[in-house]
Short mmCIF file of C-alpha atoms in Angstrom, two decimals:
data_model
loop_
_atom_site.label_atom_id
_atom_site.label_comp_id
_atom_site.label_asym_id
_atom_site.label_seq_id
_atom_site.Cartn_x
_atom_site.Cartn_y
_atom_site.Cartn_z
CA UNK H 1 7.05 -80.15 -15.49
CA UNK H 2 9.45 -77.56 -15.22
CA UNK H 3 13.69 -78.93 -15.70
CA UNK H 4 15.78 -77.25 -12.98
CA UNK H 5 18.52 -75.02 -14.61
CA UNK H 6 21.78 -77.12 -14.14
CA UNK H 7 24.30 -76.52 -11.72
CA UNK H 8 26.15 -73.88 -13.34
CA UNK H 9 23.37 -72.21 -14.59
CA UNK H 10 22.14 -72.17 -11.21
CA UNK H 11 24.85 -70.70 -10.15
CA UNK H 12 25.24 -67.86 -12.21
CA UNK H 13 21.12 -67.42 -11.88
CA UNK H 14 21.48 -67.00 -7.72
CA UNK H 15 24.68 -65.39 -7.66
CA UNK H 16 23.33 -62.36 -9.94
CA UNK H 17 20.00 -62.17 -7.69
CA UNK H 18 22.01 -63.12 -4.41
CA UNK H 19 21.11 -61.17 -1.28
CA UNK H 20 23.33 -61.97 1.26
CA UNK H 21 26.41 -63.30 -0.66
CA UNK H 22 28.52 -61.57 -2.49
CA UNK H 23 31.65 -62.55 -4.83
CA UNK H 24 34.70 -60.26 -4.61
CA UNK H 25 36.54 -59.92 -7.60
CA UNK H 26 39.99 -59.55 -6.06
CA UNK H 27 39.42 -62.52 -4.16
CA UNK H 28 38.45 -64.31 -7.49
CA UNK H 29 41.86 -62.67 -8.75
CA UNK H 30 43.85 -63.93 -5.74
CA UNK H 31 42.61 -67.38 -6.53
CA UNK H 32 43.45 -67.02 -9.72
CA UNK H 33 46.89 -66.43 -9.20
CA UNK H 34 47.46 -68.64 -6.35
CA UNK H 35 45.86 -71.74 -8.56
CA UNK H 36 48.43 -70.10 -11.03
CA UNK H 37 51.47 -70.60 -9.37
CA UNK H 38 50.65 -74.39 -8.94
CA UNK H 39 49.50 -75.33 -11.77
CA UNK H 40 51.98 -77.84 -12.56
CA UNK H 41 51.73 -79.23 -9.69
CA UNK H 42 50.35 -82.80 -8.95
CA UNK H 43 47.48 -80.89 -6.84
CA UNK H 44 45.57 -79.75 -9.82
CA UNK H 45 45.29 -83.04 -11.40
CA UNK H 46 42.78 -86.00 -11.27
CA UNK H 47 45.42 -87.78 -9.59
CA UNK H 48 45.73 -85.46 -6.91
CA UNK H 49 42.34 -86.39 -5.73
CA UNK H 50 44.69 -89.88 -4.44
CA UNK H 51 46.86 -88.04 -2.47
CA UNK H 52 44.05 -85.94 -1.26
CA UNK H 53 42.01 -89.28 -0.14
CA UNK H 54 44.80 -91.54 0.76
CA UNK H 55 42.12 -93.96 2.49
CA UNK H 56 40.66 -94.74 -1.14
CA UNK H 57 41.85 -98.41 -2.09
CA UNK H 58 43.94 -98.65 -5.09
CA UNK H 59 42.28 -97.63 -8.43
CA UNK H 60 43.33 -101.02 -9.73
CA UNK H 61 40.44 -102.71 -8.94
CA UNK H 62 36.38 -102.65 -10.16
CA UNK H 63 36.18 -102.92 -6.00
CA UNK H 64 37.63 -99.25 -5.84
CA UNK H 65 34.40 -97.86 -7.55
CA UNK H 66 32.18 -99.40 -5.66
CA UNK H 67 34.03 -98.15 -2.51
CA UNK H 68 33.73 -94.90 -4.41
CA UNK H 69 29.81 -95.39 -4.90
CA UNK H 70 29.23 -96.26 -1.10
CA UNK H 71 31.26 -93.31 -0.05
CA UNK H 72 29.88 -90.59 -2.44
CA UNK H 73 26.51 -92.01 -1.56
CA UNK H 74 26.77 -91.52 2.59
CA UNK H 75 29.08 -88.27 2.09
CA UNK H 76 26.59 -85.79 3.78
CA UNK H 77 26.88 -84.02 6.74
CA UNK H 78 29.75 -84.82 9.19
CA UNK H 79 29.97 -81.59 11.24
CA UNK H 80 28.91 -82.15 14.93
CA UNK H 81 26.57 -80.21 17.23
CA UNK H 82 29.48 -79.59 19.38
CA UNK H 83 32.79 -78.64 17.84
CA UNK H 84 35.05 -79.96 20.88
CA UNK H 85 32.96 -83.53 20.59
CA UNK H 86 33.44 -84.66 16.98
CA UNK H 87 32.90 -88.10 15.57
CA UNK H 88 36.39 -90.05 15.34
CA UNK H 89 37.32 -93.18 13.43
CA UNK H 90 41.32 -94.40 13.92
CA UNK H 91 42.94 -96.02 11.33
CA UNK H 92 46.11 -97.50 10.83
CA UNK H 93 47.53 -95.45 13.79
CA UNK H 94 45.75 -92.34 12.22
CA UNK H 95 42.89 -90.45 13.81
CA UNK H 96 40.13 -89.06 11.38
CA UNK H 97 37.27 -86.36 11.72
CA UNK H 98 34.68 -85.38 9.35
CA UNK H 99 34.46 -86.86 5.20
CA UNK H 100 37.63 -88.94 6.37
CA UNK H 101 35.78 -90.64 9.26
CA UNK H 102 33.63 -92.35 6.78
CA UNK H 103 36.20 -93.29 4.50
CA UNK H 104 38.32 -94.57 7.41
CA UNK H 105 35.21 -96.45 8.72
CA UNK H 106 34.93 -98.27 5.51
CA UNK H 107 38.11 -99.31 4.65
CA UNK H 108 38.54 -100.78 8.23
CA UNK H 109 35.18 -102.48 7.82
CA UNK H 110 36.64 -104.19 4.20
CA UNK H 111 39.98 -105.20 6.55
CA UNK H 112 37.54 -106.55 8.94
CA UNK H 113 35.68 -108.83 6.14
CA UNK H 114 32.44 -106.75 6.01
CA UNK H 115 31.25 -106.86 2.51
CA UNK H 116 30.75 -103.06 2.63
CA UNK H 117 31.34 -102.98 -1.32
CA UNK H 118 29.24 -105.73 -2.34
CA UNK H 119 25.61 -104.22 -3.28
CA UNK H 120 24.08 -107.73 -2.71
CA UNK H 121 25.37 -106.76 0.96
CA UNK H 122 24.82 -103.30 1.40
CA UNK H 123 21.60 -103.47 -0.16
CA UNK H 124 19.42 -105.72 2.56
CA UNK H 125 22.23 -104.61 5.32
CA UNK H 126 20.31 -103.54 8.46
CA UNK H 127 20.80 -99.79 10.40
CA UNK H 128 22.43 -101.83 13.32
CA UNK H 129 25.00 -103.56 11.14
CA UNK H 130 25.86 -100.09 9.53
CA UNK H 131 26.25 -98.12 12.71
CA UNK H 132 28.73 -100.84 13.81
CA UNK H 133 30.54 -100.16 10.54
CA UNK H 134 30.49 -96.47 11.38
CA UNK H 135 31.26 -97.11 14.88
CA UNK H 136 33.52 -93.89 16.39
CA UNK H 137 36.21 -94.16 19.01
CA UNK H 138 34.38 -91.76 21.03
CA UNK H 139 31.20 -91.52 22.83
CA UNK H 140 30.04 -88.83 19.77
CA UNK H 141 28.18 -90.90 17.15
CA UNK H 142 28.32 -90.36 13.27
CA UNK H 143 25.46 -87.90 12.60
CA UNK H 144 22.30 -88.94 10.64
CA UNK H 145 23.00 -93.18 10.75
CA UNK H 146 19.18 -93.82 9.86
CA UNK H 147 19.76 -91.08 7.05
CA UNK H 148 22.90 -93.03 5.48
CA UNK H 149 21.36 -96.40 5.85
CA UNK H 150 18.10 -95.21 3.85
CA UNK H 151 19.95 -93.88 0.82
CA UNK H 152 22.75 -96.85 0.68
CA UNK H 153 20.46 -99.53 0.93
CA UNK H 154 18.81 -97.53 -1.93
CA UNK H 155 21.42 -96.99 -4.00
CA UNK H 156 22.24 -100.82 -3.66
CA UNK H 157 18.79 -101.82 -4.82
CA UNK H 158 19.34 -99.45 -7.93
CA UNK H 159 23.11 -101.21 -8.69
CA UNK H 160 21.44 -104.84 -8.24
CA UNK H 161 18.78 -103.70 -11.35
CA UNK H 162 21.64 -102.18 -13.20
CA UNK H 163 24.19 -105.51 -13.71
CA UNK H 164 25.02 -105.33 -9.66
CA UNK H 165 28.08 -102.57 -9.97
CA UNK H 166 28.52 -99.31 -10.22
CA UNK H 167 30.69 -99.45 -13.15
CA UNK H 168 27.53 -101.64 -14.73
CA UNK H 169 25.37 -99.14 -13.42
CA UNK H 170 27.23 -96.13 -14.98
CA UNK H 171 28.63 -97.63 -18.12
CA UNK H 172 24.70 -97.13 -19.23
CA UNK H 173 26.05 -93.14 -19.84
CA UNK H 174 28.44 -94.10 -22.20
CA UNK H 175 31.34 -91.57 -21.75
CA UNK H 176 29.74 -88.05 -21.41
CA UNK H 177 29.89 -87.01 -17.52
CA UNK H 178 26.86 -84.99 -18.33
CA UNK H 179 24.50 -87.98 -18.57
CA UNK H 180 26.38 -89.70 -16.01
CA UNK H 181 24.89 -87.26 -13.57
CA UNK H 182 21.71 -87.42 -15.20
CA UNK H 183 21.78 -90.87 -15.21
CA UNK H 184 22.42 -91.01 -11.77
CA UNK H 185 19.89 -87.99 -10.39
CA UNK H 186 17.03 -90.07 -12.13
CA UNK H 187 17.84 -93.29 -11.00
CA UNK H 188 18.58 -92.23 -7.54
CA UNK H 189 16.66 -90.10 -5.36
CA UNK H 190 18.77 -89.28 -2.94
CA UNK H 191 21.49 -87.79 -5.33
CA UNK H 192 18.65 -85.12 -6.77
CA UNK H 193 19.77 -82.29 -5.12
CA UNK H 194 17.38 -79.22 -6.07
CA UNK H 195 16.09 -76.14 -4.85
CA UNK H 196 13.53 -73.43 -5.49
CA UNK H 197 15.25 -69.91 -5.76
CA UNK H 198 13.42 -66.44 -6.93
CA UNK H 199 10.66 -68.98 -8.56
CA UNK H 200 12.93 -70.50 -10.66
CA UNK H 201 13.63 -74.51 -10.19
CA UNK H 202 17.57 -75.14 -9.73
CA UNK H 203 19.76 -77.87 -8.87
CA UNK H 204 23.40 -78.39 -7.64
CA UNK H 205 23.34 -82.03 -7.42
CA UNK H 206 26.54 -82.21 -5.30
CA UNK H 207 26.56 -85.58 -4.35
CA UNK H 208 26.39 -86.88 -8.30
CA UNK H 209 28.89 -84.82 -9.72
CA UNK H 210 31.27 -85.77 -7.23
CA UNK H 211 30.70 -89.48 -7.68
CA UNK H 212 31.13 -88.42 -11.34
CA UNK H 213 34.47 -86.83 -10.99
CA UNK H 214 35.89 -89.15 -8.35
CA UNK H 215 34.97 -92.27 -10.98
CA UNK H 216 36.82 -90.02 -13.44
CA UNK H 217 39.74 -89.64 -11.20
CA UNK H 218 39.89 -93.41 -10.81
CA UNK H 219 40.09 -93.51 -14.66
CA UNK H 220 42.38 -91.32 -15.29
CA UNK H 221 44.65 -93.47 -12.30
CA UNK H 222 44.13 -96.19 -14.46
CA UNK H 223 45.20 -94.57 -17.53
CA UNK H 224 41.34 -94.95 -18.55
CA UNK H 225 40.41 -91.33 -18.50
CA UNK H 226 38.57 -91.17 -21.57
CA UNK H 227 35.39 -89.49 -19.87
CA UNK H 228 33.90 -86.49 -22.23
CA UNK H 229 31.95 -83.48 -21.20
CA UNK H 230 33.85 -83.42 -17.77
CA UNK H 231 34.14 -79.58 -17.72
CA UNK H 232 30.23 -79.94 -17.74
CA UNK H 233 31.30 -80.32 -13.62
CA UNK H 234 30.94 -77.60 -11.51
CA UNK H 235 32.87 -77.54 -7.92
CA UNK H 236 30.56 -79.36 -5.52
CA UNK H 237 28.41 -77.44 -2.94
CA UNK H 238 28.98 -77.95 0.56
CA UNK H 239 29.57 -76.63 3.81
CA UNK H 240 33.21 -76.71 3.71
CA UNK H 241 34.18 -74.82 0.16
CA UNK H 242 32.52 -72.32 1.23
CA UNK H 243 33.60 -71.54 4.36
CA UNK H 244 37.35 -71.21 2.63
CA UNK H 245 36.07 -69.08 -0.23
CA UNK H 246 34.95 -66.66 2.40
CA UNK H 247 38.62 -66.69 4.20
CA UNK H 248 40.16 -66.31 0.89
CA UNK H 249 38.17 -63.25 -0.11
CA UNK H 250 36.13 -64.69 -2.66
CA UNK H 251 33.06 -64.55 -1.43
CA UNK H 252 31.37 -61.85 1.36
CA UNK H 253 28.63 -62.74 3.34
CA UNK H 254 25.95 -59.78 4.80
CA UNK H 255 26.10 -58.84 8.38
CA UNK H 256 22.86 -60.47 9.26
CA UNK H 257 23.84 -63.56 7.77
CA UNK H 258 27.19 -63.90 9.44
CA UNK H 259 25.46 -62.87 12.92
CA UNK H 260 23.24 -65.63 12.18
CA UNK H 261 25.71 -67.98 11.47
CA UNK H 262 27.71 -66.97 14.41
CA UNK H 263 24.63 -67.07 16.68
CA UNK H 264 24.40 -70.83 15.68
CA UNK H 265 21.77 -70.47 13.45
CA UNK H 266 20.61 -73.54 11.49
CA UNK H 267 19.83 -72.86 7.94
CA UNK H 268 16.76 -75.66 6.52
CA UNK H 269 17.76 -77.27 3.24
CA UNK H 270 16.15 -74.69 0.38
CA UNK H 271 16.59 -71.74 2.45
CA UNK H 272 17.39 -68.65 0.54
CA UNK H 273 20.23 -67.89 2.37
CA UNK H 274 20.90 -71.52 2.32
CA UNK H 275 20.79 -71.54 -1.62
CA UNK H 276 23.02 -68.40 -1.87
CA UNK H 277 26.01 -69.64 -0.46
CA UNK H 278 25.85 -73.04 -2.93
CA UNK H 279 24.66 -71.40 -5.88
CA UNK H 280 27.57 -67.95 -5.03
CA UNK H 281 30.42 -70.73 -4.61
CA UNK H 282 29.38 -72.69 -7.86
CA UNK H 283 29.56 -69.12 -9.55
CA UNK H 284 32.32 -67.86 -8.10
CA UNK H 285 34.49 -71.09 -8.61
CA UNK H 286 33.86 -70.69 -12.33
CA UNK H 287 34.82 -67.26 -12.74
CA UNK H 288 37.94 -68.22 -11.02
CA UNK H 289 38.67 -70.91 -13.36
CA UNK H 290 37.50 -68.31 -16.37
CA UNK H 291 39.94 -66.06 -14.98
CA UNK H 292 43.11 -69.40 -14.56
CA UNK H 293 42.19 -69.92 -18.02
CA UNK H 294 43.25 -66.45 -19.36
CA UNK H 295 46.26 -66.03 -17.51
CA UNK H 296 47.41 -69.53 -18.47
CA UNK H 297 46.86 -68.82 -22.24
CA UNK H 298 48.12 -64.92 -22.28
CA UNK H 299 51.56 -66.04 -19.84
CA UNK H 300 52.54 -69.71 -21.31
CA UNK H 301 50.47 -69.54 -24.77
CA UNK H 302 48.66 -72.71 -24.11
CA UNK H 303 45.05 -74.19 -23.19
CA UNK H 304 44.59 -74.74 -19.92
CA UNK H 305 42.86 -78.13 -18.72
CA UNK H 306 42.21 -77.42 -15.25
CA UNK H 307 38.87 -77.72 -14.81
CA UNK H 308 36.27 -76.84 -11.53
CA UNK H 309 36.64 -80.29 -10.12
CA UNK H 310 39.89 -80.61 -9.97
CA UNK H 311 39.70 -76.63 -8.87
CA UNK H 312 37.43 -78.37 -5.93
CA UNK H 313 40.10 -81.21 -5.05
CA UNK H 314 42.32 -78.59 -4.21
CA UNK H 315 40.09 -75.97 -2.29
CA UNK H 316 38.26 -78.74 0.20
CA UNK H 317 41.61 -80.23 1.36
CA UNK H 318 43.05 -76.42 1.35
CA UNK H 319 40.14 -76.12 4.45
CA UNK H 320 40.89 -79.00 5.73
CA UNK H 321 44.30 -78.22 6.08
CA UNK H 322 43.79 -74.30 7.68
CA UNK H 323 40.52 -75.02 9.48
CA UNK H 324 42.45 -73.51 12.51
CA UNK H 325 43.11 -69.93 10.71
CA UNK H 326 39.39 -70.14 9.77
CA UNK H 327 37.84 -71.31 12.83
CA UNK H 328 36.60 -67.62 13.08
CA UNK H 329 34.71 -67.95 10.14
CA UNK H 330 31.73 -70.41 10.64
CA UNK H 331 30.06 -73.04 8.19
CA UNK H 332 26.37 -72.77 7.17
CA UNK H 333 24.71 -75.73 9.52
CA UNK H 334 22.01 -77.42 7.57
CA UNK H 335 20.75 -80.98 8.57
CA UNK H 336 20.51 -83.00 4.91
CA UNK H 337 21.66 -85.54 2.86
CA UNK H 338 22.60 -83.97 0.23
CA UNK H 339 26.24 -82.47 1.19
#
């Protein structure tokens, strides 16, 4: 049976057949330069995934990575049918939407006493007791609630056969980030994120590398960063990335496809156009770190570590943060679990 090509290969193998996305140098250039100008900053660090996700409990703790695993595990697919009615968790006098909804509705369910971290919970809980964990402020629901209880209560099962944590489960990987993916994608179903494109089998696996990198941030917090191979990472594939690569120039999508878009259309998971947006942003985010890397070493003589995760920690709270100056430029809607 046929391997897929890993992320970044499959990347570079769509982006070079692409169709109906296109990477723009001088937006990889403006990138480049703007990623540049902060790169001492605390944003392009591990640690600046913290202040990204201030909802995440303290790294401290083995509980923190399990939080991370029941996060990363349900992080698919927050955008709403209807922009002005969006799914809304408060929290500590703070209103969330989107990702942070589920990271508010978790923490709130650990102040409330809900086990939420504990596989031997989360494992046998039922679809009612997650959708109260879930629960919005609003009449609009947290999409796909059957969806997130299926692939938790999985992923608990596989933690219970692995020592009944997720730092158990993943410790079986040793230190390379590359077979912690692996590791993960095999034991896991709902993390194997792949895709047929121009015959070839790929994968982006968006959901494991980020549980990857976000257990390596937690590390790193703890002054136990000593995970290998973590450039293996690629920035992970969603809806959101992209949209903000296209404001910033980086990447150009066809007129049919933004019409589409526009016109509501939704994409199905494995479409091609579907497929060239993920695998264009993976590409496009590495020659933009290829292109960091050489300024960094011709204008201060030195290597730079910045890798595409942490390139990715800064970009998705970067749309977050001007999702009103690109409201004009609309996400690709597809209904999954994997992003």
């Amino acid at each position: 049976m046929e391997k897929p090509l890993l992320p970044r290969e499959s990347g570079q193998f769509v982006a070079e057949r692409s169709k109906d996305v296109f990477i723009r140098d001088a937006g990889v250039q403006k990138v480049a330069e703007m990623l540049f100008s902060l790169r001492r900053s605390e944003f392009l660090t591990a640690s600046g995934w913290k202040v990204a996700n201030p909802l995440a409990p303290a790294p401290t703790s083995d509980q923190a990575l399990n939080w991370l695993f029941v996060v990363d595990t349900m992080n698919f697919c927050f955008w709403p049918d209807n922009e002005a009615q969006q799914c809304e968790v408060t929290y500590k006098g703070a209103t969330y939407t989107g990702f942070m909804t589920l990271c508010a509705a978790i923490t709130r369910a650990m102040e409330e006493g809900v086990p939420i971290t504990d596989p031997k919970y989360f494992s046998k809980m039922s679809v009612e007791e997650l959708g109260k964990v879930l629960r919005s402020d609003n009449e609009t629901a947290m999409p796909m609630v059957q969806e997130r209880h299926q692939v938790l209560t999985e992923g608990g099962r596989v933690l219970l056969e692995h020592g009944g944590s997720f730092r158990s489960f993943i410790s079986q990987a040793g230190n390379d980030a590359q077979k912690m993916v692996e590791l993960i994608v095999e034991k896991i179903p709902s993390y194997r994120d792949e895709a047929t494109y121009e015959g070839r089998k790929i994968s982006f696996n968006k959901r494991a590398q980020i549980l990857v990198a976000d257990f390596w941030a937690v590390m790193e917090a703890r002054g136990e960063g000593y995970i290998t191979n973590i450039d293996c990472l690629t920035m992970f594939a969603d809806y959101r990335v992209p949209q903000a690569l296209v404001y910033l120039g980086v990447l150009e999508y066809s007129d049919a496809l933004m019409e589409a878009l526009k016109n509501g259309e939704l994409l199905p998971s494995g479409d091609r156009r579907e497929v060239e947006i993920r695998g264009c942003s993976i590409w496009s985010v590495e020659l933009i770190k290829e292109r960091l890397h050489k300024m960094v070493q011709e204008k201060d003589g030195k290597v730079c570590s910045i890798n595409s995760a942490i390139i990715d920690f800064y970009l998705w709270p970067f749309a977050k943060q001007h999702h009103r100056e690109m409201a004009h430029i609309p996400i690709h809607p597809t209904r999954c679990i994997f992003y």
